Structure formats: structure tokens, C-alpha cells
Coordinates of C-alpha atoms and ligand atoms in Angstrom, one line a residue:
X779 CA 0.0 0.0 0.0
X780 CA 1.6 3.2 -0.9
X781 CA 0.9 6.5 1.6
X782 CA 0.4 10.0 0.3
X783 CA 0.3 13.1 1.9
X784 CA -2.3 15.6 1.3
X785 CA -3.0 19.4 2.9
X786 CA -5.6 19.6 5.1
X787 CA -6.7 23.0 3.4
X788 CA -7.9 21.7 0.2
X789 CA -8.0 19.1 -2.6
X790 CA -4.5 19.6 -4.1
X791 CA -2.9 16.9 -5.5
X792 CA -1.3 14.5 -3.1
X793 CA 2.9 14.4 -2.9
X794 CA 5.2 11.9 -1.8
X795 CA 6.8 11.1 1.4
X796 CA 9.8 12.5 0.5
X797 CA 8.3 15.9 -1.3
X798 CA 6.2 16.3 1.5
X799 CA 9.4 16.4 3.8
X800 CA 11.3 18.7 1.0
X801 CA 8.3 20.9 1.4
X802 CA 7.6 21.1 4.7
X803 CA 3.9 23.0 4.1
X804 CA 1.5 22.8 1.4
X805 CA 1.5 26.0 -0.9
X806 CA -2.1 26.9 0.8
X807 CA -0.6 26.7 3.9
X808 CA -1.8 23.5 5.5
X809 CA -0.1 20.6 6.9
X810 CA 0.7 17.8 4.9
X811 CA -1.6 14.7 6.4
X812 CA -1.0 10.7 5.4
X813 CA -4.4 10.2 3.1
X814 CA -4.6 7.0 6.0
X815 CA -2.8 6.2 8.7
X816 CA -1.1 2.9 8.2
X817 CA -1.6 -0.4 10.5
X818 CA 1.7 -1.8 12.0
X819 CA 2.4 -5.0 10.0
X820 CA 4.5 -7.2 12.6
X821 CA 3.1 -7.9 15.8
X822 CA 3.8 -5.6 19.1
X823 CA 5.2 -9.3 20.2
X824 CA 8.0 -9.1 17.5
X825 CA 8.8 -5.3 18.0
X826 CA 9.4 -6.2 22.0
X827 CA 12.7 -8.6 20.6
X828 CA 14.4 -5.6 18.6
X829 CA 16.2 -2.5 19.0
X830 CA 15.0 1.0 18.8
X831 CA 16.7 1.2 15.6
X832 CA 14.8 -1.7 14.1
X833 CA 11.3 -0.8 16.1
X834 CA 12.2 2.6 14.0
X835 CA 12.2 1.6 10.8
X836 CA 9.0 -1.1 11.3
X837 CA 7.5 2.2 12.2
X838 CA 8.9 4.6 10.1
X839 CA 8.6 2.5 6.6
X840 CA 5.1 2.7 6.6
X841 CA 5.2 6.1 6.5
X842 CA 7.6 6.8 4.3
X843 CA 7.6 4.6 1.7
X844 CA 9.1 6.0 -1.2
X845 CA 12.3 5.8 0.9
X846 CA 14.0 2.6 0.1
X847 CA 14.9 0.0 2.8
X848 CA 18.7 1.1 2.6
X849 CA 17.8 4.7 2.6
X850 CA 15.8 4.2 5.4
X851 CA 18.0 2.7 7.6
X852 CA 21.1 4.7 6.9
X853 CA 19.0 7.5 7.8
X854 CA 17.9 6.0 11.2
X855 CA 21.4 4.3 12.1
X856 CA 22.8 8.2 11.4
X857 CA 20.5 9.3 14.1
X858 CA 20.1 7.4 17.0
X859 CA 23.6 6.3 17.4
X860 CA 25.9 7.1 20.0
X861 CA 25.0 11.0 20.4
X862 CA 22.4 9.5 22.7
X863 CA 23.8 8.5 26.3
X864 CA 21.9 5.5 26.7
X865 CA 21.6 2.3 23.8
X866 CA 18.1 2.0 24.9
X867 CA 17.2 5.5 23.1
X868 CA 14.4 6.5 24.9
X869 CA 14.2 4.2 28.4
X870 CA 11.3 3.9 31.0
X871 CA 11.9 4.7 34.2
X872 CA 9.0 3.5 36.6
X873 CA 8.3 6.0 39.7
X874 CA 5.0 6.4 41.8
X875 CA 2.2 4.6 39.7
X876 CA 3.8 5.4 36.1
X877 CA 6.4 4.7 33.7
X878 CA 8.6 7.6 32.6
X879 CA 9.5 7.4 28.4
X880 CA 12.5 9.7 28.8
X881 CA 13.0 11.2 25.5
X882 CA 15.6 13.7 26.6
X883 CA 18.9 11.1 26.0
X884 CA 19.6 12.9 22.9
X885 CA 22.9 15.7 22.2
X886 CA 20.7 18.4 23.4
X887 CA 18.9 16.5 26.6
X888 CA 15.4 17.0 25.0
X889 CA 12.8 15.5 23.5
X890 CA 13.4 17.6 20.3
X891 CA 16.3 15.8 19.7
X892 CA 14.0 12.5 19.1
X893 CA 13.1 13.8 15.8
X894 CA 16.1 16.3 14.7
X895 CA 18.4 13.9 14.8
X896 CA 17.3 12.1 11.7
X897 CA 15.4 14.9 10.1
X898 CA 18.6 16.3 8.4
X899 CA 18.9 12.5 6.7
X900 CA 15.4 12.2 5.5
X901 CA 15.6 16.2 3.8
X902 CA 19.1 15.0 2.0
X903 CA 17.9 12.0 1.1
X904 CA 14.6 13.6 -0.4
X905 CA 16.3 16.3 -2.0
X906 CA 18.5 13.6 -3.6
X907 CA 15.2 11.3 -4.5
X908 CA 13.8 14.5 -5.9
X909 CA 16.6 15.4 -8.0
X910 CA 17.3 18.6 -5.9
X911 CA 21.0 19.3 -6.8
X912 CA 21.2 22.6 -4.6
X913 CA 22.6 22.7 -1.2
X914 CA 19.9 22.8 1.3
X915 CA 20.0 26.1 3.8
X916 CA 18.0 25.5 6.9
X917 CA 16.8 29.0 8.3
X918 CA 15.8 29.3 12.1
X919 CA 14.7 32.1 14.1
X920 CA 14.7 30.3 17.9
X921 CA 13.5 31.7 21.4
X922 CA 16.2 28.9 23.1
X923 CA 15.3 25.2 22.5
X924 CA 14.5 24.4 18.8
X925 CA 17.8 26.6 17.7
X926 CA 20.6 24.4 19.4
X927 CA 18.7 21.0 18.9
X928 CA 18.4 21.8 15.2
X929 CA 21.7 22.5 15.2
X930 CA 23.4 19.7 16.6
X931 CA 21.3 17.8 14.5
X932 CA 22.2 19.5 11.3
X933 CA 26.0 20.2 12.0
X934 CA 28.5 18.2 9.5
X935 CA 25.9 16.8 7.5
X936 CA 26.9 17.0 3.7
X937 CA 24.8 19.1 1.5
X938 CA 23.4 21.4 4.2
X939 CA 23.7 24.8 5.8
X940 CA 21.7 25.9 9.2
X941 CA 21.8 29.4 10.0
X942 CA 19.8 30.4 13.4
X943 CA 18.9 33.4 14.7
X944 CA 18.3 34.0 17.8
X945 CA 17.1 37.2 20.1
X946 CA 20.6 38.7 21.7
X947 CA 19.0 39.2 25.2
X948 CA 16.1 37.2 25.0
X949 CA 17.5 33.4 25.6
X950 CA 18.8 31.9 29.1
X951 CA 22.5 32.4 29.5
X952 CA 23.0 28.8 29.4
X953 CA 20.8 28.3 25.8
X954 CA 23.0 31.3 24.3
X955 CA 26.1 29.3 25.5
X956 CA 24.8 25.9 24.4
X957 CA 24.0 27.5 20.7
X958 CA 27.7 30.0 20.4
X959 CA 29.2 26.9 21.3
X960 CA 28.0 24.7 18.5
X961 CA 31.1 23.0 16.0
X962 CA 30.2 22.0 12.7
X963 CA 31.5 24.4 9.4
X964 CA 27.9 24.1 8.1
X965 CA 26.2 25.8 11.2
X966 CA 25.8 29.7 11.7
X967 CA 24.9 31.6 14.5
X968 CA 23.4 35.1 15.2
X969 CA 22.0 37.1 17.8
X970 CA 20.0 40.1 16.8
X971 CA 19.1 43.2 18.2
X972 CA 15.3 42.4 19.0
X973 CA 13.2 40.0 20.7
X974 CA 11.7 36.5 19.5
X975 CA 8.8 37.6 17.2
X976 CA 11.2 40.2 15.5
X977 CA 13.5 37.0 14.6
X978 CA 10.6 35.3 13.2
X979 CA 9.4 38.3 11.4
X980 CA 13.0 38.4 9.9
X981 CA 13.1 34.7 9.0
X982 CA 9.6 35.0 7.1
X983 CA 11.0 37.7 5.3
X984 CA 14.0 35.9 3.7
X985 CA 11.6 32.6 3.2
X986 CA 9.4 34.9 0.6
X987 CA 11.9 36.9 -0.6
X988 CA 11.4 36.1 -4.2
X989 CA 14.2 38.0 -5.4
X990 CA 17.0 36.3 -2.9
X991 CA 15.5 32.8 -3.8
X992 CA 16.6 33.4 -7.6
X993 CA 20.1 34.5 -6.6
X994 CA 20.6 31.8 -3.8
X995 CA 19.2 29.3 -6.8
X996 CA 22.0 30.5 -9.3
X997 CA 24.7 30.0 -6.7
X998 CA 23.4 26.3 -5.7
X999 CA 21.3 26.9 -2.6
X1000 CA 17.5 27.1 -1.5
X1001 CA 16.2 27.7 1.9
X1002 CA 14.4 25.1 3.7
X1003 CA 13.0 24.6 7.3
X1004 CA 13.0 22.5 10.2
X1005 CA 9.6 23.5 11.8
X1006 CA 7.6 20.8 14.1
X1007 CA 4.8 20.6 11.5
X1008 CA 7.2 18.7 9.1
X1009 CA 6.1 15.3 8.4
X1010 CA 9.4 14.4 8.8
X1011 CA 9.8 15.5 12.4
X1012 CA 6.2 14.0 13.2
X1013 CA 6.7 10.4 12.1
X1014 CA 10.1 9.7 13.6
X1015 CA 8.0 10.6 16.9
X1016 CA 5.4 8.0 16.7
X1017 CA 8.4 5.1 17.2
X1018 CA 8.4 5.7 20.7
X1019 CA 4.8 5.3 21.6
X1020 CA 4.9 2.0 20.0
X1021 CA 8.5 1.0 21.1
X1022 CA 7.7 2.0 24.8
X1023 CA 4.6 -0.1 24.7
X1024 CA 6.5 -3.4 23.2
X1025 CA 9.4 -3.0 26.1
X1026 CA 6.9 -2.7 28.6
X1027 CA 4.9 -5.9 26.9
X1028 CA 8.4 -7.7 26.5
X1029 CA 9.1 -7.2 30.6
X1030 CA 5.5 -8.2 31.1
X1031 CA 4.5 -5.5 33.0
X1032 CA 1.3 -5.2 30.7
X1033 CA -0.2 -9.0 28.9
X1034 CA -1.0 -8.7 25.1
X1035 CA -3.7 -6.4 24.1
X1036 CA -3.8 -4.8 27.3
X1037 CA -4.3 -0.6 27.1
X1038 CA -2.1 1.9 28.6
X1039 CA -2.8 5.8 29.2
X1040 CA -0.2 7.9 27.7
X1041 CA 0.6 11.6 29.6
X1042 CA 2.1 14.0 27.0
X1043 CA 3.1 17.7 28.4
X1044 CA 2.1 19.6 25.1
X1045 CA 2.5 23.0 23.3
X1046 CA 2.5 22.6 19.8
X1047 CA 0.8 19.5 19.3
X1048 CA 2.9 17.3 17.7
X1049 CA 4.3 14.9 19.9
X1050 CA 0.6 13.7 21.4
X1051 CA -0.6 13.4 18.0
X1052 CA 2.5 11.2 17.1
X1053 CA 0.8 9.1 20.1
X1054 CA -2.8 8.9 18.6
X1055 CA -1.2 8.0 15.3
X1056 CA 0.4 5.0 17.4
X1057 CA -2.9 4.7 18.9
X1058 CA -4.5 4.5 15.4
X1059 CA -1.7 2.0 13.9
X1060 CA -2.5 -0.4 16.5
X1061 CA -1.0 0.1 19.5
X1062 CA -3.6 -0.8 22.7
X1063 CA -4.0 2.8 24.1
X1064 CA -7.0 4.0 25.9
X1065 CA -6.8 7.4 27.0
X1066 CA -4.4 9.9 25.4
X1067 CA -3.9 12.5 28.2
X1068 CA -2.7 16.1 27.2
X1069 CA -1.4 18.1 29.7
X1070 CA -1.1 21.9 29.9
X1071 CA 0.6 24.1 32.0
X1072 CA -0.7 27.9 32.2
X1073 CA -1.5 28.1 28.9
X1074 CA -4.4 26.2 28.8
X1075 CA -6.0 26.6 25.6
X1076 CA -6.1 22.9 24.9
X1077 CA -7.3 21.7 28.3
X1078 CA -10.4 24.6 27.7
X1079 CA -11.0 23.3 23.8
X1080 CA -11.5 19.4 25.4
X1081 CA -14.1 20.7 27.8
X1082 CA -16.2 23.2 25.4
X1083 CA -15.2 22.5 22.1
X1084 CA -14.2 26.1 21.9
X1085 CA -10.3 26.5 20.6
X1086 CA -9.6 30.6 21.8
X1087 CA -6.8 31.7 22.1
X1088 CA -8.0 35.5 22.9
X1089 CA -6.0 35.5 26.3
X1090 CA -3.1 36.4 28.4
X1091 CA 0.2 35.2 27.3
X1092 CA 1.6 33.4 30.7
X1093 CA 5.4 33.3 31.1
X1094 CA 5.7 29.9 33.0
X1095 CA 8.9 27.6 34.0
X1096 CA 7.9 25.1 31.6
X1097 CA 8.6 27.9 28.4
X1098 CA 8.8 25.6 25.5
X1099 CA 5.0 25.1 26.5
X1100 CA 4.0 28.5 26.6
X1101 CA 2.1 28.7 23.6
X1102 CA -1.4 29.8 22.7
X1103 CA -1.6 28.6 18.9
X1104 CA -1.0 25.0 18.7
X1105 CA 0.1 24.3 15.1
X1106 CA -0.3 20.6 14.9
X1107 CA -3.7 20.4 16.2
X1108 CA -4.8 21.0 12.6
X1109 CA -4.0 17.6 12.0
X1110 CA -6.8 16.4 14.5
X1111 CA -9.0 19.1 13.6
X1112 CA -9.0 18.0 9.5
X1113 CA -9.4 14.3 11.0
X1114 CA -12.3 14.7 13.1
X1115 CA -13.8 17.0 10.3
X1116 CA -13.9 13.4 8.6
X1117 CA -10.6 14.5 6.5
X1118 CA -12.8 17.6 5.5
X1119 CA -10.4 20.2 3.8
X1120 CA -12.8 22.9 3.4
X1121 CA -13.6 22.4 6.5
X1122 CA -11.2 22.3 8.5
X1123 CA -9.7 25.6 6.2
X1124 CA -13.2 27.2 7.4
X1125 CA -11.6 26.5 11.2
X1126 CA -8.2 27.4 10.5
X1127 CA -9.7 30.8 8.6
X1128 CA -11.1 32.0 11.8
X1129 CA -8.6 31.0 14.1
X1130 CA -6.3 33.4 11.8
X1131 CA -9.2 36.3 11.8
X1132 CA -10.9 36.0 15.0
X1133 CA -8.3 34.2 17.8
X1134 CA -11.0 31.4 18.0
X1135 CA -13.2 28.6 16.8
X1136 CA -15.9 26.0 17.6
X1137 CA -16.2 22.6 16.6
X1138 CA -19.3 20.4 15.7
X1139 CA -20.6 18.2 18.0
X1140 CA -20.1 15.4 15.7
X1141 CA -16.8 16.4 15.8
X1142 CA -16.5 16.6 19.8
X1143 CA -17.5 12.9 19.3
X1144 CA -14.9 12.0 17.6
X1145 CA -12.3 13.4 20.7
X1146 CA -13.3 10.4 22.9
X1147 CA -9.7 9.3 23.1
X1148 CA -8.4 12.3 24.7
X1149 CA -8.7 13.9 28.0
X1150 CA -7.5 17.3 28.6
X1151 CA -5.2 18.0 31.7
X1152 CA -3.8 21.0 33.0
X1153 CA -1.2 21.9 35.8
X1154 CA -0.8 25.4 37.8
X1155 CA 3.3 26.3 39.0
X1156 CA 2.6 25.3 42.5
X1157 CA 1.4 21.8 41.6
X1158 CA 4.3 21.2 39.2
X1159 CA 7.0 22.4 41.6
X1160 CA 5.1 20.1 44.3
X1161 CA 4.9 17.3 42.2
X1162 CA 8.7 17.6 41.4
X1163 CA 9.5 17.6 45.3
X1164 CA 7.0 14.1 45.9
X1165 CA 8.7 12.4 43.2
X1166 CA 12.1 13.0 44.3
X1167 CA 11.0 12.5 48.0
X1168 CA 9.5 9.4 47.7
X1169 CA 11.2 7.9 44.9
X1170 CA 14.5 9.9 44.4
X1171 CA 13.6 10.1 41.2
X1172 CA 13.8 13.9 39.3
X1173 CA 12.0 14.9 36.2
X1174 CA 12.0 18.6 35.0
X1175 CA 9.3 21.5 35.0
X1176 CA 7.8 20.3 31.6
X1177 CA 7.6 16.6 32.7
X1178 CA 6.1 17.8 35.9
X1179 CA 3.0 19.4 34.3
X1180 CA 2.2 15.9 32.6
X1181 CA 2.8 14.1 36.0
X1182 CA 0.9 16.4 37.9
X1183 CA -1.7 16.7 35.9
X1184 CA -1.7 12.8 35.5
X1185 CA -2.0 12.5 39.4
X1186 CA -5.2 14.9 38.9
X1187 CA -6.8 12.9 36.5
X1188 CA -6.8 9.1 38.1
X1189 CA -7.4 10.6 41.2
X1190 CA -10.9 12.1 39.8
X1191 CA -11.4 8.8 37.5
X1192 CA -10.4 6.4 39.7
X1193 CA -9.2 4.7 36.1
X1194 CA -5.2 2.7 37.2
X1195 CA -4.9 1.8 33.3
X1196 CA -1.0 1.2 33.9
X1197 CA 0.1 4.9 32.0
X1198 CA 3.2 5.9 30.6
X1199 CA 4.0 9.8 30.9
X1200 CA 6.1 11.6 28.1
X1201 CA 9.1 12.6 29.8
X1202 CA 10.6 15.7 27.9
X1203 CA 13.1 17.2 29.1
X1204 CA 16.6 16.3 31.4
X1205 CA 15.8 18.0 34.6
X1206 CA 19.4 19.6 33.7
X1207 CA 18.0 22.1 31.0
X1208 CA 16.0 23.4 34.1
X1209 CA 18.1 22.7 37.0
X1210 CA 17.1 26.1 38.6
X1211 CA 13.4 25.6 38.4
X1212 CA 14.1 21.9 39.7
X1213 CA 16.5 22.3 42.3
X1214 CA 14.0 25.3 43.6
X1215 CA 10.7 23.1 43.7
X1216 CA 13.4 20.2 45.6
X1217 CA 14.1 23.2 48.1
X1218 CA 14.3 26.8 48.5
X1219 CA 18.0 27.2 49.8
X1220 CA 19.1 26.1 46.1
X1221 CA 18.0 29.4 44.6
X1222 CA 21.0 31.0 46.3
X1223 CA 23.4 28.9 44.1
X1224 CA 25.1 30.0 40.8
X1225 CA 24.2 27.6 37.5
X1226 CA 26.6 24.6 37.7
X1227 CA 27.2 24.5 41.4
X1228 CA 23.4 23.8 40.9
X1229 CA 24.3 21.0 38.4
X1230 CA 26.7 19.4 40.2
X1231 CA 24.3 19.7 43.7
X1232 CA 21.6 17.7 41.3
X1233 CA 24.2 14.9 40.0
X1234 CA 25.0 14.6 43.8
X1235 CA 21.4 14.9 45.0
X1236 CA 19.6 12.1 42.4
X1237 CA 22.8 10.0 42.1
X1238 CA 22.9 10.6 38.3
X1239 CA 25.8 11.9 35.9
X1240 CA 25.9 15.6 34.5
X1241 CA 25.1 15.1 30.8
X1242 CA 27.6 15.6 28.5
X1243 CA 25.6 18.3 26.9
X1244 CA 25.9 20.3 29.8
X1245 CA 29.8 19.1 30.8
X1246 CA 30.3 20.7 27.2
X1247 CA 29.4 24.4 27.7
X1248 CA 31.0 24.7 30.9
X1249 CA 34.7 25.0 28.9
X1250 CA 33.6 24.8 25.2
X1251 CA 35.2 28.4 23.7
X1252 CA 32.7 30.4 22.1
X1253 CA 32.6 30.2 18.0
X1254 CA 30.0 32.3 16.8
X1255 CA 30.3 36.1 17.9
X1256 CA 27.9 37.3 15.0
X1257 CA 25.5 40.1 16.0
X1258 CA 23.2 42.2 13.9
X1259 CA 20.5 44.7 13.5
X1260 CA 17.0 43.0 12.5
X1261 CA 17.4 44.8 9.0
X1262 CA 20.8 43.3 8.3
X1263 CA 19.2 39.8 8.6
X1264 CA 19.3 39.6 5.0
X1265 CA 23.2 40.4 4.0
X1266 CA 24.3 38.3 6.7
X1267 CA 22.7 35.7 5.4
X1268 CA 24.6 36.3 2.3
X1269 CA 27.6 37.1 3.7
X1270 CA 27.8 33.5 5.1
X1271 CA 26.9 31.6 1.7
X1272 CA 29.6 33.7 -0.2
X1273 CA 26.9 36.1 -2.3
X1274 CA 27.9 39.3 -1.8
X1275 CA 30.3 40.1 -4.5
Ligands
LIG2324 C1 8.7 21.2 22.6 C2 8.5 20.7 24.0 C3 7.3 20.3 24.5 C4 6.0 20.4 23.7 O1 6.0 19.5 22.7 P1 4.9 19.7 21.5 O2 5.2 18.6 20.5 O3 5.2 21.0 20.9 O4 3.5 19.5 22.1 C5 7.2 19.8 25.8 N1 8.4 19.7 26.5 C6 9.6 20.1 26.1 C7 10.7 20.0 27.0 C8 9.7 20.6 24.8 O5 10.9 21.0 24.3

């Protein structure tokens, strides 16, 4: 059976796998969708006996099947090798009644790193299936996370270029550090006078600058980009659902057939749809949980039906949550529409217009796998402190939404489904945050007598990723004005004579 991708905007003609990864979004600006979501083909049995990189490609050929077998697994043996810390990829840890699928063994101790490891194989390989001769120039405007994990997954790879910009006093000291750091001769880093949005603005700007498109073209290059609503970030994301449910088969903690709840803390979507694509490929899951922190747009829309996201911007510790537009949601939306593009456009139209929209009832109908979940500050930082009480176990301030929203939910349902909760980030990215919900005294401390008080405290190593910056010399010392986006730009790819 061969899978296409469509937009869910309208009836266009449906691309490839590979062109829908070259792409990224449709020319009428909707997401590429799978025209059906594909039924694993070897037993959850058989996946328990295999590695992550074989579970991968069971997973991941389905999906992308224009990709030949070798492609394919060069692409996922390029990834998730040994710039993750553990062999096991993405292990569960079991604490208090739930299994933690820590996603955050990657180069930049995230969950992020899950899918941009291998997305800089799948766009070269698909540039090469699609007879794309130029060097590919992946352009990022980043508010911390998404800039360094893009980078360390694009550095040294042949045939691209990643150039990120980043707000000069708008990251943590420790991202800025992490990103100036970066090796590679491919990568490029910038920090702008400006904040996040103005970056973004910038980055827009170059993407439909028609003019720099023709010159980058007659030198060898085109722009591309590594946002979270490429297919090719979402599908390496569903191998984990179904991996972590296999392990946990193969230990027999859970018999065959039986259904697990899976806990995702979510911002834009994508990695709790990657779960109800599992969900919908076979794998026994009963309730998908999403989890919000302050920002609870989601956790209202699964209660009313209303999506509005007419409200306060809330600055929490879990930032790469902080979001009021969801991007991948569309997905579900065009799904639920009964893969309706016109309407789910019709949705998407006034979400752009008015801030907000309503779904169907019919279509509420169709949301009885989810549950929406949200989480306050207090209750994370309390949750964190419980955990490493009563288990010495630590997870970080994203985790802790899921986890503490989790503890919300069976404690109104009563429901002890055995449930695995996404676990997204090292609690080293937030060691403040963490080490301040543990106990107050720690917020006196600088940053890595912090990191070294939490290796002591939880018994665990400092992550290399974090060892790195505290003596890696800085490498990139570009800064520029937000109107001199566009000659630096240049200026890196040789254009300017
Ligand atoms: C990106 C991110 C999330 C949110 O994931 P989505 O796929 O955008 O829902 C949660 N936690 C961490 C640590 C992240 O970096």
C-alpha cells in the first residue's frame, strides 16, 4: 500500500513522502496529512525482541515509503547512534504509579532531539530522491530550545547549511552558551538586536523573498525549514509510543492487548498526535492524556469545544509550553472534520481572523480518546518535590506538568490503566526551576554549582551536553541589526560580490 500526503486545506494533488518532507507545508498553507494512517504489520510481540533502531524503521517505513529499505536505515542508524547516552534510546523509568518514556537522552537533553536527529537524513535523502542538486539552507529564528537542537542535528551533515537566529538578550544564559558553542563548518549563529517575534518576522521575510530565492538558486542553494509541522519531524515521533509499549509488553509489565494511558506535556501538538497515530496504527492505548501548563488553551478546547486563544500570554517555567496557537492540532482538527479540507480551512480561517473557533458536536464525538489535563506552577514544583522525595527520582518543570496533571486525573477517575507519561526534558535544562521546587535554599546557588548539587542529589551523571558548555570556547560572535538579517545571510553563503 503506498501512503500520500495531502493538505488539510484543500484538494491539491497529493505528494510523496519525500516531497512532503522537501516541502515542509503545502502552498495553501496547510499541513501535509497521510491520506490513512497505516496499520503496523508485525506484531507488538515481535517489536518487544528488537532495538530502537529496528522498532524505528517497522514504524517509520510505513510512513515513508518511497524511501527505500537502505535509505531508510542509513537515515535511522545516522541518528540514533551514540550521540544519545543510553543504547536503549528513549528508556522507561517506573516512579510512583507510572512509567517515565524519557525522551531527553539525545545531544541536546530533549525531547526535540527525538526527531532532529534524523530529520537532516530524511531532507538530503529527499532532495536527492527528488533530484534537488542545490545545497539545502535550513533557516531558524529560535526563542532557546529548537535553535541548538536543530543545530546539533544538522552540524557536518553534507549538502546542508543551518543558520539560526536568535534574540541577543532574549535566551537563558545557558541556551546562548549551548547554541555559540556549536562545531560544525555548516552551522551559523546570530543574535539580533530584538526579541523572539522580530527574529521570526526576519526569518519569514528571507523565506518569501522572491528575489534572494533566484540568486541563492544560481549559486546552488534554497532555503528550507526544520519547523515541528514537518512530516518528517512527526513520524520519527510515533516510534516511541509504540517502542515503549513493546518494552513494557516484553518485561511483562502489561499482557498482550492490554491498554495503557499515555501523559504528554504539550505545546504545539505534535508529539501527542504522534501518540494517537500509534494509537490509530495499532498500539492498545486507551486514553491519550494532554497536559497543559498555564497556557491552557487545549485543556479549555477538550471541555467546550471552543479553541480561543483570545487570552493572556503566561510566562511559566515550563517555556517551550508557553504557547497559545498550537500548530499541529490542525492535524486532529481535519481528522475529526472526517478528512474535510474545506472544513477544517473554514476552522483554520477563523482562528487566523478571529483568535478562535468551535467545533461540531459530531466532531466533539470523535475526541473520545483524549482527556485534557492541565497543571498550575505550585502543583508542578510540588509534584517535582513528591517524586524525588518518595522515589529519588527527578524529572523537570515540563515533565512535571504531565505528571501532575496525571496525578489529577486518576485521582478524579479512579481509572489505574498502567500509564506511561512523556518525559521531555533532562531536569538539567531546568536545574534552577528543579532544584528550587526540591528546596528553597538552592535558589541562592550559581548555575553549575546547581548541576553538580543535582548529579549529587539524584545519584545521576551531569550530561555531556551540559559538561560541554561549561569550557567549550565560544565560535560564533555574530550580532546584527534586524534589518541586516538579509546580508548576513549572504555574507555566510559567499553572495555578496
Ligand atoms: C517542545 C517541547 C514540548 C512540547 O511538545 P509539542 O510537540 O510542541 O507539544 C514539551 N516539553 C519540552 C521540553 C519541549 O521541548
Amino acid at each position: 500500500m503506498e501512503i500520500l500526503y495531502k493538505s488539510t486545506r484543500s484538494d491539491s494533488t497529493p505528494v510523496t513522502a519525500s516531497q512532503a518532507i522537501l516541502k515542509g507545508l503545502a502552498d495553501d498553507g496547510g499541513l501535509y496529512v497521510p491520506m490513512e494512517i497505516p496499520k503496523l504489520d508485525v506484531s507488538l510481540r515481535e517489536i518487544s525482541k528488537m532495538t530502537y533502531q529496528e522498532a524505528a524503521y517497522e514504524v517509520m517505513k510505513l510512513y515513508l515509503n518511497d524511501f527505500t529499505e537502505e535509505e531508510l536505515k542509513s537515515c535511522i542508524n545516522k541518528a540514533y547512534d551514540d550521540k544519545f547516552d543510553t543504547e536503549a534510546i528513549a528508556p522507561l523509568t517506573e516512579a510512583g504509579n507510572a512509567y517515565y518514556l524519557e525522551l531527553y537522552h539525545g545531544a541536546t537533553i530533549a525531547f526535540k532531539d527525538m526527531a532532529l536527529s534524523i530529520l537532516p537524513h530524511l531532507l538530503t535523502t529527499s532532495a536527492k530522491k527528488n533530484g534537488v542538486k542545490n545545497e539545502i539552507v535550513i533557516l531558524t529564528a529560535t526563542s532557546g530550545d529548537t535553535g541548538k537542537a536543530a543545530l546539533s542535528g544538522f552540524a557536518d551533515v553534507d549538502g546542508t547549511r543551518i543558520i539560526v537566529f536568535y534574540p541577543k538578550n532574549g535566551v537563558s544564559p545557558i541556551q546562548e552558551k549551548q547554541m555559540v558553542t556549536q562545531k560544525g563548518a555548516n552551522t551559523h549563529v546570530v543574535g539580533i538586536h530584538g526579541n523572539f517575534d522580530d527574529a521570526q518576522t526576519g526569518v519569514k521575510k528571507l523565506f518569501g523573498d522572491e528575489v534572494l530565492s533566484k540568486e541563492m538558486d544560481e549559486k546552488g542553494f534554497q532555503f528550507s525549514s526544520a519547523n515541528s509541522i514537518n512530516i518528517g519531524r512527526l513520524v520519527p515521533q510515533i516510534v516511541y509510543y509504540v517502542y515503549s509499549y513493546a518494552v513494557l509488553l516484553g518485561q511483562g509489565k502489561i499482557g498482550d492487548g492490554e491498554e495503557i494511558n499515555v501523559v504528554v506535556p504539550t505545546g504545539n501538538f505534535g508529539n501527542i498526535l504522534a501518540a494517537y497515530y500509534a494509537k490509530n496504527m495499532g498500539v492498545p492505548i486507551h486514553k491519550l492524556i494532554c497536559a497543559s501548563n498555564d497556557n491552557k488553551v487545549l485543556f479549555d478546547f477538550f471541555k467546550s469545544g471552543t479553541y480561543d486563544r483570545n487570552r493572556e500570554f503566561i510566562l511559566t517555567s515550563s517555556p517551550s509550553m508557553d504557547i497559545l496557537i498550537s500548530s499541529n492540532l490542525e492535524r486532529l482538527i481535519y481528522r475529526i472534520a472526517g478528512n474535510a479540507p474545506e472544513k477544517n480551512a473554514a476552522l483554520m480561517k477563523s482562528l487566523s481572523e478571529k483568535g478562535v473557533y468551535e467545533i461540531t458536536e459530531e466532531m466533539r464525538e470523535e475526541l473520545k480518546d483524549f482527556v485534557g489535563g492541565y497543571a498550575g506552577e505550585e502543583e508542578c514544583f510540588a509534584m517535582i518535590k513528591k517524586l524525588y522525595e518518595e522515589f529519588s527520582y527527578v524529572i523537570d518543570t515540563h515533565t512535571a506538568v504531565a505528571a501532575a496533571a496525571y496525578a489529577k486525573y486518576r485521582e478524579e477517575t479512579k481509572d489505574t490503566t498502567k500509564t506511561v507519561i512523556a518525559s521531555t526534558a533532562s531536569p538539567y535544562k531546568f536545574t534552577r526551576s528543579v532544584m528550587k521546587a526540591i528546596d528553597e535554599k538552592y535558589d541562592s546557588m550559581g548555575d553549575f554549582e546547581l548541576v553538580d548539587e543535582l548529579s549529587r542529589i539524584s545519584n545521576t551523571d551531569v550530561p555531556k551536553a551540559i559538561e560541554e558548555i561549561r569550557t567549550a570556547p565560544v565560535l560564533h560572535n555574530t550580532v546584527c541589526e534586524k534589518d541586516e538579517m538579509k546580508s548576513v545571510v549572504k555574507k555566510f553563503l559567499n553572495m555578496n560580490e
